[in-house]
Short mmCIF file of C-alpha atoms and ligand atoms in Angstrom, two decimals:
data_model
loop_
_atom_site.label_atom_id
_atom_site.label_comp_id
_atom_site.label_asym_id
_atom_site.label_seq_id
_atom_site.Cartn_x
_atom_site.Cartn_y
_atom_site.Cartn_z
CA MET K 30 -3.75 51.67 -32.59
CA LYS K 31 -1.93 47.97 -32.93
CA MET K 32 -3.93 46.77 -30.08
CA ASN K 33 -7.18 47.29 -31.59
CA ARG K 34 -6.10 45.52 -34.76
CA LEU K 35 -4.80 42.44 -32.89
CA TRP K 36 -8.27 42.51 -30.96
CA GLU K 37 -9.85 42.71 -34.42
CA LEU K 38 -8.21 39.62 -35.73
CA LEU K 39 -8.51 37.51 -32.59
CA THR K 40 -12.22 38.02 -32.11
CA ASN K 41 -13.46 39.20 -35.47
CA ASN K 42 -13.32 35.69 -36.93
CA ARG K 43 -15.69 32.41 -37.40
CA PHE K 44 -14.14 30.57 -34.49
CA TYR K 45 -14.42 33.42 -31.84
CA LYS K 46 -17.97 34.08 -33.05
CA SER K 47 -19.02 30.74 -32.70
CA ILE K 48 -18.37 30.55 -28.79
CA PHE K 49 -19.36 34.24 -27.74
CA ARG K 50 -21.58 34.78 -30.33
CA HIS K 51 -20.71 38.19 -30.76
CA GLY K 52 -17.58 40.56 -31.99
CA TYR K 53 -15.27 42.28 -29.60
CA PRO K 54 -17.34 44.25 -27.21
CA ASP K 55 -16.56 47.65 -28.16
CA ASP K 56 -19.97 49.27 -28.20
CA GLU K 57 -22.88 48.91 -25.85
CA ILE K 58 -25.07 46.11 -27.68
CA LYS K 59 -22.05 43.75 -27.80
CA ARG K 60 -21.23 44.53 -24.32
CA SER K 61 -24.62 43.90 -23.34
CA GLU K 62 -24.28 40.57 -25.40
CA VAL K 63 -21.34 39.35 -23.15
CA VAL K 64 -23.41 39.23 -20.14
CA THR K 65 -26.87 38.10 -21.60
CA GLY K 66 -25.18 35.59 -24.09
CA ASN K 67 -23.41 33.83 -21.59
CA LEU K 68 -24.64 31.06 -19.09
CA PHE K 69 -22.46 31.71 -16.20
CA LEU K 70 -22.39 35.63 -16.28
CA HIS K 71 -26.17 36.36 -17.27
CA ILE K 72 -27.03 36.30 -13.77
CA GLN K 73 -25.28 39.52 -13.51
CA PRO K 74 -27.11 42.68 -14.89
CA VAL K 75 -26.06 44.16 -18.15
CA LYS K 76 -25.25 47.38 -16.41
CA VAL K 77 -24.77 48.02 -13.03
CA HIS K 78 -24.69 51.24 -10.30
CA LYS K 79 -21.28 52.72 -9.88
CA ASN K 80 -21.71 52.41 -6.55
CA THR K 81 -21.53 48.58 -6.95
CA ILE K 82 -18.17 48.67 -8.20
CA ARG K 83 -16.82 50.82 -5.68
CA THR K 84 -13.70 48.91 -4.23
CA GLY K 85 -14.26 50.60 -0.70
CA TYR K 86 -17.83 49.99 -0.64
CA THR K 87 -18.03 45.84 -0.78
CA LEU K 88 -14.46 45.51 -0.17
CA GLY K 89 -15.21 42.56 -2.51
CA LEU K 90 -15.57 40.38 0.67
CA GLY K 91 -18.83 38.54 -0.69
CA LEU K 92 -16.96 37.83 -3.79
CA ILE K 93 -13.81 36.55 -2.24
CA SER K 94 -15.77 33.92 -0.12
CA PHE K 95 -17.48 32.68 -3.08
CA TYR K 96 -13.93 32.14 -5.19
CA LEU K 97 -12.56 30.57 -1.83
CA PHE K 98 -15.93 28.25 -2.32
CA ILE K 99 -15.04 27.38 -6.03
CA ILE K 100 -11.17 26.91 -5.21
CA LEU K 101 -12.15 24.53 -2.37
CA THR K 102 -14.54 22.44 -4.56
CA VAL K 103 -11.85 21.98 -7.21
CA THR K 104 -8.96 21.13 -4.55
CA GLY K 105 -11.49 19.07 -2.66
CA VAL K 106 -12.29 17.00 -5.97
CA LEU K 107 -8.41 16.56 -6.39
CA LEU K 108 -8.00 15.39 -2.94
CA MET K 109 -10.91 13.11 -3.17
CA PHE K 110 -8.98 10.84 -5.72
CA TYR K 111 -6.54 10.01 -3.28
CA TYR K 112 -8.34 10.17 0.17
CA ILE K 113 -10.24 6.96 1.58
CA PRO K 114 -12.43 7.51 4.47
CA SER K 115 -11.36 4.50 6.45
CA ILE K 116 -9.77 4.94 10.13
CA GLU K 117 -7.24 2.07 9.11
CA ARG K 118 -5.97 4.21 5.53
CA ALA K 119 -7.33 7.59 6.11
CA TYR K 120 -3.73 8.96 8.20
CA ASN K 121 -1.85 6.96 5.75
CA ASP K 122 -3.53 8.89 2.69
CA MET K 123 -2.69 12.25 4.22
CA LYS K 124 0.90 11.07 4.62
CA ASP K 125 0.95 10.02 0.98
CA LEU K 126 -0.53 13.28 -0.35
CA GLU K 127 2.11 14.92 1.74
CA PHE K 128 5.34 12.82 0.66
CA ALA K 129 4.38 10.82 -2.28
CA VAL K 130 1.65 12.40 -4.57
CA SER K 131 2.94 15.02 -7.10
CA PHE K 132 1.70 18.18 -5.90
CA GLY K 133 -0.21 16.68 -3.38
CA ILE K 134 0.74 18.57 -0.50
CA ILE K 135 -0.04 21.71 -2.46
CA PHE K 136 -3.55 20.69 -3.01
CA ARG K 137 -3.71 19.85 0.58
CA ASN K 138 -2.61 23.34 1.59
CA LEU K 139 -4.68 25.08 -0.73
CA HIS K 140 -7.72 23.05 0.69
CA ARG K 141 -6.88 23.67 4.15
CA TRP K 142 -5.85 27.26 4.16
CA GLY K 143 -8.62 28.02 1.97
CA ALA K 144 -10.91 26.67 4.13
CA HIS K 145 -9.55 28.78 7.12
CA GLY K 146 -9.59 31.86 4.97
CA MET K 147 -13.16 31.00 3.91
CA VAL K 148 -14.51 31.25 7.56
CA ALA K 149 -12.77 34.27 8.08
CA PHE K 150 -13.88 36.00 4.82
CA VAL K 151 -17.55 35.31 5.10
CA PHE K 152 -17.61 36.50 8.53
CA LEU K 153 -16.08 39.67 7.32
CA HIS K 154 -18.46 39.98 4.60
CA MET K 155 -21.00 39.76 7.37
CA CYS K 156 -19.52 42.41 9.10
CA ARG K 157 -19.39 44.58 5.85
CA VAL K 158 -23.01 44.25 4.94
CA PHE K 159 -24.18 45.24 8.53
CA PHE K 160 -21.86 48.14 8.80
CA THR K 161 -23.31 49.25 5.21
CA GLY K 162 -27.04 49.00 6.41
CA GLY K 163 -26.85 46.31 3.60
CA TYR K 164 -29.21 44.02 5.42
CA LYS K 165 -32.26 46.67 5.38
CA SER K 166 -35.48 46.30 3.34
CA PRO K 167 -35.84 44.79 0.71
CA ARG K 168 -32.51 42.59 1.44
CA GLU K 169 -33.86 41.22 4.84
CA PHE K 170 -34.32 37.71 3.69
CA ASN K 171 -30.93 37.71 1.89
CA TRP K 172 -29.39 38.63 5.01
CA GLY K 173 -30.95 35.39 6.47
CA ILE K 174 -29.81 33.25 3.66
CA GLY K 175 -26.59 34.64 4.43
CA VAL K 176 -26.82 33.74 8.21
CA ILE K 177 -27.37 30.18 6.99
CA LEU K 178 -24.35 30.43 4.86
CA LEU K 179 -22.27 31.28 7.32
CA ILE K 180 -23.21 28.05 9.66
CA LEU K 181 -23.10 25.99 6.49
CA THR K 182 -19.41 27.21 6.16
CA LEU K 183 -18.82 26.70 9.67
CA PHE K 184 -20.06 22.88 9.34
CA LEU K 185 -18.06 22.51 6.14
CA SER K 186 -15.01 23.31 7.80
CA LEU K 187 -15.93 21.37 11.00
CA THR K 188 -16.69 18.09 8.95
CA GLY K 189 -13.39 18.48 6.86
CA TYR K 190 -11.26 18.98 10.07
CA LEU K 191 -11.95 15.09 11.32
CA LEU K 192 -10.92 13.64 7.67
CA PRO K 193 -6.93 13.59 8.16
CA TRP K 194 -7.86 11.24 11.17
CA ASP K 195 -4.78 12.94 13.22
CA GLN K 196 -4.80 13.78 16.87
CA LEU K 197 -5.89 17.37 16.22
CA ALA K 198 -8.99 15.90 13.97
CA PHE K 199 -9.98 13.54 16.47
CA TRP K 200 -9.84 15.48 19.75
CA ALA K 201 -11.29 18.47 18.02
CA ILE K 202 -14.54 16.17 16.95
CA THR K 203 -14.73 14.68 20.29
CA ILE K 204 -15.04 18.37 22.08
CA VAL K 205 -17.69 19.18 19.56
CA ALA K 206 -19.70 15.78 19.92
CA ASN K 207 -19.57 16.11 23.44
CA LEU K 208 -20.97 19.89 23.18
CA ILE K 209 -23.67 18.52 21.20
CA GLY K 210 -24.32 15.91 23.80
CA THR K 211 -25.19 18.40 26.40
CA THR K 212 -28.67 19.71 24.50
CA PRO K 213 -31.32 19.16 27.17
CA PRO K 214 -32.97 17.00 28.16
CA GLU K 215 -29.26 15.66 28.06
CA LYS K 216 -30.16 12.02 28.57
CA ILE K 217 -32.77 11.76 25.77
CA MET K 218 -31.97 14.60 23.39
CA GLY K 219 -28.47 14.95 24.06
CA ALA K 220 -27.44 11.47 24.30
CA SER K 221 -29.36 10.73 20.79
CA LEU K 222 -28.26 13.67 19.21
CA ARG K 223 -24.56 12.59 19.83
CA GLN K 224 -25.47 9.04 18.69
CA VAL K 225 -26.83 10.73 15.18
CA VAL K 226 -24.04 12.73 14.68
CA LEU K 227 -21.04 10.00 15.42
CA GLY K 228 -22.97 6.93 14.51
CA GLY K 229 -22.11 5.48 17.76
CA THR K 230 -20.78 6.31 21.23
CA ILE K 231 -17.31 7.29 20.04
CA VAL K 232 -15.36 9.05 17.30
CA GLY K 233 -14.94 6.10 15.04
CA GLN K 234 -15.35 4.54 11.57
CA ASN K 235 -19.22 5.46 11.39
CA ALA K 236 -18.31 9.15 12.66
CA LEU K 237 -15.63 8.99 10.01
CA ILE K 238 -17.95 8.09 7.03
CA ARG K 239 -20.67 10.28 8.30
CA PHE K 240 -18.43 13.45 8.53
CA TYR K 241 -16.88 12.21 4.89
CA VAL K 242 -20.49 12.23 3.29
CA MET K 243 -21.44 15.58 4.84
CA HIS K 244 -18.37 17.13 4.03
CA VAL K 245 -18.04 16.06 0.28
CA VAL K 246 -21.84 15.58 -0.71
CA VAL K 247 -24.68 17.07 1.49
CA LEU K 248 -23.15 20.28 2.66
CA PRO K 249 -21.40 21.40 -0.45
CA LEU K 250 -24.80 20.82 -2.55
CA VAL K 251 -26.75 22.70 -0.16
CA ALA K 252 -24.16 25.45 -0.12
CA ALA K 253 -23.65 25.70 -3.86
CA ALA K 254 -27.72 25.91 -4.17
CA LEU K 255 -28.03 28.34 -1.37
CA ILE K 256 -25.22 30.63 -3.07
CA GLY K 257 -27.05 30.32 -6.07
CA VAL K 258 -30.22 32.22 -4.07
CA HIS K 259 -28.29 34.54 -2.52
CA PHE K 260 -26.88 35.80 -5.85
CA TRP K 261 -30.38 35.71 -7.34
CA ARG K 262 -31.60 38.00 -4.85
CA ILE K 263 -29.12 40.20 -4.84
CA ARG K 264 -30.58 40.86 -8.56
CA LYS K 265 -34.21 40.93 -7.74
CA ASP K 266 -33.44 43.37 -4.85
CA GLY K 267 -32.01 45.80 -6.95
CA GLY K 268 -28.17 44.96 -7.04
CA ILE K 269 -26.14 46.00 -4.31
CA SER K 270 -27.48 48.35 -1.70
CA ARG K 271 -26.20 52.13 -2.19
CA PRO K 272 -27.01 55.41 -0.65
CA ALA K 273 -30.25 56.91 -1.77
CA GLU K 274 -29.98 59.28 -4.27
CA GLU K 275 -31.34 62.75 -4.09
CA MET C 1090 -38.93 62.57 -25.51
CA ASP C 1091 -41.27 65.82 -25.56
CA LYS C 1092 -40.53 69.27 -24.38
CA LYS C 1093 -42.27 68.84 -20.99
CA GLU C 1094 -40.36 65.31 -20.16
CA GLU C 1095 -37.42 66.95 -21.06
CA THR C 1096 -37.51 69.81 -18.78
CA VAL C 1097 -38.66 67.12 -15.90
CA ILE C 1098 -35.22 65.09 -16.63
CA PHE C 1099 -32.76 67.80 -17.32
CA PRO C 1100 -33.72 70.73 -15.12
CA LYS C 1101 -32.48 73.63 -16.56
CA ASN C 1102 -30.54 76.09 -14.60
CA PRO C 1103 -31.63 79.65 -14.98
CA ASN C 1104 -27.97 81.08 -14.84
CA LYS C 1105 -26.93 79.29 -17.73
CA THR C 1106 -28.13 79.71 -21.65
CA TYR C 1107 -28.37 76.77 -23.77
CA GLY C 1108 -27.84 75.72 -27.27
CA LEU C 1109 -26.56 72.92 -29.94
CA MET C 1110 -22.93 72.79 -29.81
CA GLU C 1111 -21.99 69.59 -31.52
CA LEU C 1112 -23.54 66.51 -32.72
CA THR C 1113 -21.53 63.41 -31.73
CA LYS C 1114 -21.50 60.05 -33.01
CA THR C 1115 -21.91 57.26 -30.25
CA LYS C 1116 -22.55 53.48 -30.38
CA SER C 1117 -24.77 53.60 -27.11
CA PHE C 1118 -28.45 53.71 -27.06
CA GLN C 1119 -29.03 57.38 -26.02
CA ILE C 1120 -32.61 57.63 -27.18
CA GLU C 1121 -35.50 58.02 -24.08
CA LYS C 1122 -32.69 58.02 -21.60
CA GLY C 1123 -31.96 60.38 -18.72
CA PRO C 1124 -28.81 60.97 -16.96
CA ASP C 1125 -28.01 57.52 -14.68
CA ASN C 1126 -25.19 56.27 -12.67
CA THR C 1127 -24.64 53.00 -14.37
CA VAL C 1128 -22.16 51.55 -16.19
CA THR C 1129 -21.77 48.43 -18.28
CA SER C 1130 -21.16 45.32 -16.60
CA TRP C 1131 -18.33 44.54 -19.25
CA PRO C 1132 -15.80 45.64 -18.81
CA HIS C 1133 -16.24 47.62 -15.64
CA LEU C 1134 -17.58 44.80 -13.10
CA LEU C 1135 -16.10 41.69 -14.81
CA PHE C 1136 -12.84 43.17 -15.25
CA ARG C 1137 -12.64 43.84 -11.48
CA GLU C 1138 -13.83 40.51 -10.96
CA LEU C 1139 -11.27 38.81 -12.72
CA ILE C 1140 -8.59 40.39 -11.41
CA LEU C 1141 -9.70 39.96 -7.80
CA PHE C 1142 -10.15 36.04 -8.57
CA MET C 1143 -6.41 36.23 -9.69
CA GLY C 1144 -5.58 38.06 -6.54
CA VAL C 1145 -7.04 35.38 -4.18
CA PHE C 1146 -5.73 32.85 -6.06
CA ILE C 1147 -2.16 33.99 -6.11
CA ALA C 1148 -2.43 35.09 -2.36
CA LEU C 1149 -3.64 31.45 -1.73
CA MET C 1150 -0.99 29.66 -3.67
CA ILE C 1151 1.93 31.75 -1.85
CA ILE C 1152 0.57 30.90 1.60
CA SER C 1153 0.29 27.32 0.57
CA MET C 1154 3.90 27.21 -1.02
CA VAL C 1155 5.08 29.04 2.30
CA PHE C 1156 3.14 27.01 5.11
CA ASN C 1157 2.28 23.46 5.42
CA ALA C 1158 -1.11 22.27 6.63
CA PRO C 1159 -0.82 20.75 10.01
CA LEU C 1160 -0.80 16.94 10.62
CA GLU C 1161 -0.23 15.48 13.82
CA GLU C 1162 0.44 11.95 15.23
CA GLN C 1163 -2.27 9.53 13.90
CA ALA C 1164 -5.43 9.55 15.92
CA ASN C 1165 -5.35 7.88 19.34
CA PRO C 1166 -8.26 7.77 21.43
CA SER C 1167 -6.14 6.54 24.46
CA ASN C 1168 -3.88 9.61 24.15
CA THR C 1169 -5.80 12.64 25.29
CA PRO C 1170 -4.04 15.88 24.73
CA ASN C 1171 -4.48 18.42 27.40
CA PRO C 1172 -6.13 20.71 26.69
CA ALA C 1173 -7.86 19.38 23.68
CA LYS C 1174 -9.04 22.27 21.54
CA ALA C 1175 -11.74 22.60 18.92
CA PRO C 1176 -11.08 24.43 15.71
CA TRP C 1177 -10.34 28.04 16.09
CA TYR C 1178 -14.01 29.04 14.75
CA PHE C 1179 -15.53 27.12 17.63
CA LEU C 1180 -13.13 27.94 20.39
CA GLY C 1181 -15.44 30.90 21.54
CA LEU C 1182 -17.97 28.15 22.33
CA GLN C 1183 -15.53 26.08 24.06
CA GLU C 1184 -14.33 29.06 26.04
CA MET C 1185 -17.77 29.19 27.60
CA LEU C 1186 -17.96 25.71 28.16
CA ALA C 1187 -15.72 26.53 30.99
CA TRP C 1188 -18.01 29.09 32.60
CA ALA C 1189 -21.19 27.42 33.45
CA HIS C 1190 -22.89 24.20 32.36
CA PRO C 1191 -21.90 23.37 29.07
CA PHE C 1192 -25.38 23.63 27.42
CA TRP C 1193 -25.18 27.51 28.22
CA GLY C 1194 -22.29 28.24 26.46
CA GLY C 1195 -22.33 25.22 23.76
CA ILE C 1196 -26.16 25.12 22.60
CA PHE C 1197 -27.85 28.14 24.39
CA VAL C 1198 -26.01 30.94 23.02
CA PRO C 1199 -25.12 29.99 19.57
CA THR C 1200 -28.97 29.06 18.99
CA VAL C 1201 -30.05 32.59 20.61
CA VAL C 1202 -27.47 34.69 18.28
CA THR C 1203 -28.47 32.61 15.08
CA ILE C 1204 -32.14 33.80 16.06
CA ILE C 1205 -31.22 37.17 16.64
CA LEU C 1206 -29.25 37.69 13.41
CA ILE C 1207 -31.84 36.40 11.27
CA LEU C 1208 -34.58 38.55 12.96
CA THR C 1209 -32.37 41.91 12.85
CA PRO C 1210 -33.44 43.23 9.67
CA TYR C 1211 -37.20 42.73 10.60
CA PHE C 1212 -36.59 44.79 13.91
CA ASP C 1213 -33.95 47.33 12.61
CA THR C 1214 -36.34 48.52 10.06
CA SER C 1215 -35.40 52.46 9.37
CA GLN C 1216 -34.22 53.33 5.76
CA LYS C 1217 -31.65 55.96 7.08
CA GLY C 1218 -27.89 55.36 6.37
CA VAL C 1219 -28.34 52.40 4.15
CA GLY C 1220 -25.44 51.99 1.43
CA VAL C 1221 -22.81 54.10 3.73
CA TRP C 1222 -20.06 52.91 6.08
CA PHE C 1223 -20.56 53.66 9.65
CA ALA C 1224 -23.79 55.77 9.03
CA PRO C 1225 -23.80 58.45 11.92
CA GLU C 1226 -27.93 57.43 11.90
CA ARG C 1227 -27.25 53.54 12.79
CA ARG C 1228 -24.77 54.46 15.66
CA ILE C 1229 -26.89 52.44 17.86
CA ALA C 1230 -26.99 49.50 15.48
CA ASN C 1231 -23.27 49.66 14.88
CA LEU C 1232 -22.47 49.93 18.48
CA LEU C 1233 -24.60 46.66 19.27
CA PHE C 1234 -22.59 44.97 16.62
CA THR C 1235 -19.43 45.86 17.28
CA ILE C 1236 -19.93 44.79 21.05
CA PHE C 1237 -21.02 41.48 19.51
CA ILE C 1238 -18.26 41.26 17.05
CA VAL C 1239 -15.20 41.97 19.98
CA LEU C 1240 -16.83 39.42 22.13
CA ALA C 1241 -17.00 36.84 19.31
CA VAL C 1242 -13.44 37.41 18.30
CA GLY C 1243 -12.07 37.88 22.14
CA LEU C 1244 -13.44 34.68 23.19
CA ILE C 1245 -11.81 32.87 20.25
CA VAL C 1246 -8.40 34.70 21.13
CA VAL C 1247 -8.69 33.67 24.93
CA GLY C 1248 -9.39 30.27 23.94
CA GLU C 1249 -6.72 30.08 21.24
CA PHE C 1250 -3.79 31.70 23.04
CA PHE C 1251 -4.57 31.73 26.82
CA ARG C 1252 -5.60 28.66 27.62
CA GLY C 1253 -3.48 25.84 28.57
CA PRO C 1254 -3.35 22.48 30.36
CA ASN C 1255 -6.76 21.75 32.03
CA TRP C 1256 -8.08 24.78 30.41
CA GLN C 1257 -6.05 27.10 32.87
CA ILE C 1258 -4.95 30.89 31.82
CA PHE C 1259 -1.61 31.05 30.71
CA TRP C 1260 0.26 34.07 29.16
CA PRO C 1261 0.92 33.05 25.47
CA TRP C 1262 4.53 33.15 26.29
CA ASN C 1263 4.52 30.89 28.91
CA MET C 1264 2.36 28.53 27.60
CA PRO C 1265 3.40 24.86 28.23
CA SER C 1266 3.51 22.36 25.67
CA PRO C 1267 0.22 20.50 25.31
CA HIS C 1268 1.41 16.84 25.64
C1 HEM Q 761 -20.54 31.36 1.35
C2 HEM Q 761 -20.98 32.58 1.99
C3 HEM Q 761 -21.50 33.82 1.22
C4 HEM Q 761 -21.23 34.28 -0.10
C5 HEM Q 761 -20.20 33.22 -0.96
C6 HEM Q 761 -21.47 35.23 -0.35
C7 HEM Q 761 -21.56 36.04 -1.44
C8 HEM Q 761 -22.16 37.16 -1.70
C9 HEM Q 761 -21.78 38.33 -2.61
C10 HEM Q 761 -20.60 38.08 -3.95
C11 HEM Q 761 -22.49 39.11 -2.57
C12 HEM Q 761 -22.46 40.69 -3.66
C13 HEM Q 761 -21.78 41.76 -2.60
C14 HEM Q 761 -20.26 41.58 -1.84
O1 HEM Q 761 -19.70 41.18 -2.53
O2 HEM Q 761 -19.88 42.10 -0.85
C15 HEM Q 761 -23.23 39.28 -1.39
C16 HEM Q 761 -24.07 39.98 -0.89
C17 HEM Q 761 -24.78 40.05 0.20
N1 HEM Q 761 -24.57 39.19 1.28
FE1 HEM Q 761 -23.58 37.61 0.88
N2 HEM Q 761 -22.42 36.00 0.73
C18 HEM Q 761 -22.24 34.78 1.83
C19 HEM Q 761 -22.38 34.97 3.22
C20 HEM Q 761 -22.91 35.75 3.53
C21 HEM Q 761 -23.60 36.22 4.95
C22 HEM Q 761 -23.01 35.16 6.10
C23 HEM Q 761 -24.46 37.26 5.31
C24 HEM Q 761 -24.83 37.87 6.49
C25 HEM Q 761 -25.12 37.29 7.56
C26 HEM Q 761 -24.63 37.80 3.77
C27 HEM Q 761 -25.79 38.77 3.46
C28 HEM Q 761 -25.43 39.31 2.39
C29 HEM Q 761 -26.37 40.60 2.04
C30 HEM Q 761 -27.42 41.30 2.69
C31 HEM Q 761 -25.95 40.82 0.73
C32 HEM Q 761 -26.63 42.36 -0.17
C33 HEM Q 761 -25.65 43.38 0.33
C34 HEM Q 761 -25.71 44.90 -0.05
O3 HEM Q 761 -26.78 44.84 -1.07
O4 HEM Q 761 -25.20 45.66 0.27
N3 HEM Q 761 -23.82 37.02 3.13
N4 HEM Q 761 -22.92 38.09 -0.91
#
């Protein structure tokens, strides 16, 4: 076949092999090397159960959540080049992204819609896991990690919501801050929690920088680490859940 | 593999006769291997993962080219919109604030829900129905979870589409403008 000769040419050379360390994966040994010989892929097993690749089982929801996280990280870094977390500048930076920066509006849209999408897909993924009984032993702990990931996702979205410093942002965060302020005993616990979150009594510069640091450093790092644990546990728990075999 | 082991792994069907039919060349390890239900990750899994990534990226790109992210007037602490709404995923909580002391809807319910979610696998320990969508053996668990979802989503829908100025109920098509 012609196709095969093309692959041969592309893959059976020193350059290709210097990168991938094996030839074109046309037998099982080389196919296993695709996974074991690659830093990024080897968290996955060389072989997986057929149920794992059944589209109708996972619906790919966990993977979609992960992909959105990756896209958000990349577009988020690009937005950071233009955004300054100061109440004098933040709103104008958003306007610049919209009208002055090349493709700025696209990156902002990708980031915004990706964030909404991630909340939705993480939630749907949780529903999938529940309705297939995927949280049962030995996967109890990974379900717990998942619940924490859902909360982290919500907080990532929330902290990002303030950053454009428009009316929508300001009042949404004011509501959430007031909500935190109702933790009992209100005068002691609630008031001090609110103070810690906002760095003051109102949503102002201190709140903006706190939300910014949480949004771009703390929460993404914690989420990335926990996603790593989540994936590692999937493997240690014997792969994706599946029906018992007779 | 000796004969005894072989009959355990490949039980013989008494209604059939067996004989050597053909020798084939193969590039995979077949030694000491019983029948299994696995496939190699490359290409079966990794290829699907790649396709899914392209699908997600293209879909998000199309949405981002058609719809712009919202950007309202600059923040103004002296101009309170009525109603002021939290982001949609917190509207369920905001909706509950209207019913009782805010602590119950805003702090108590989410904390309790989180704890129940984390502890669920430690109480629901039966292995029946794992790996099957909506397994009949899991009817009660699935029913309870469905109620939870309907409530969570329902509250968000009410908060997003049915609440207007002063957090009054309005029909979505009668909604007064928020400013
Ligand atoms: C940032 C959020 C999350 C990411 C990126 C993520 C990613 C994944 C991926 C890629 C899988 C493999 C199977 C699949 O694609 O469905 C998976 C499985 C799993 N996830 Fe998540 N997940 C997240 C949140 C959650 C949440 C919120 C829960 C539950 C509360 C959860 C519980 C589980 C469990 C128990 C499994 C194993 C399921 C099985 O074996 O059937 N995850 N996750």
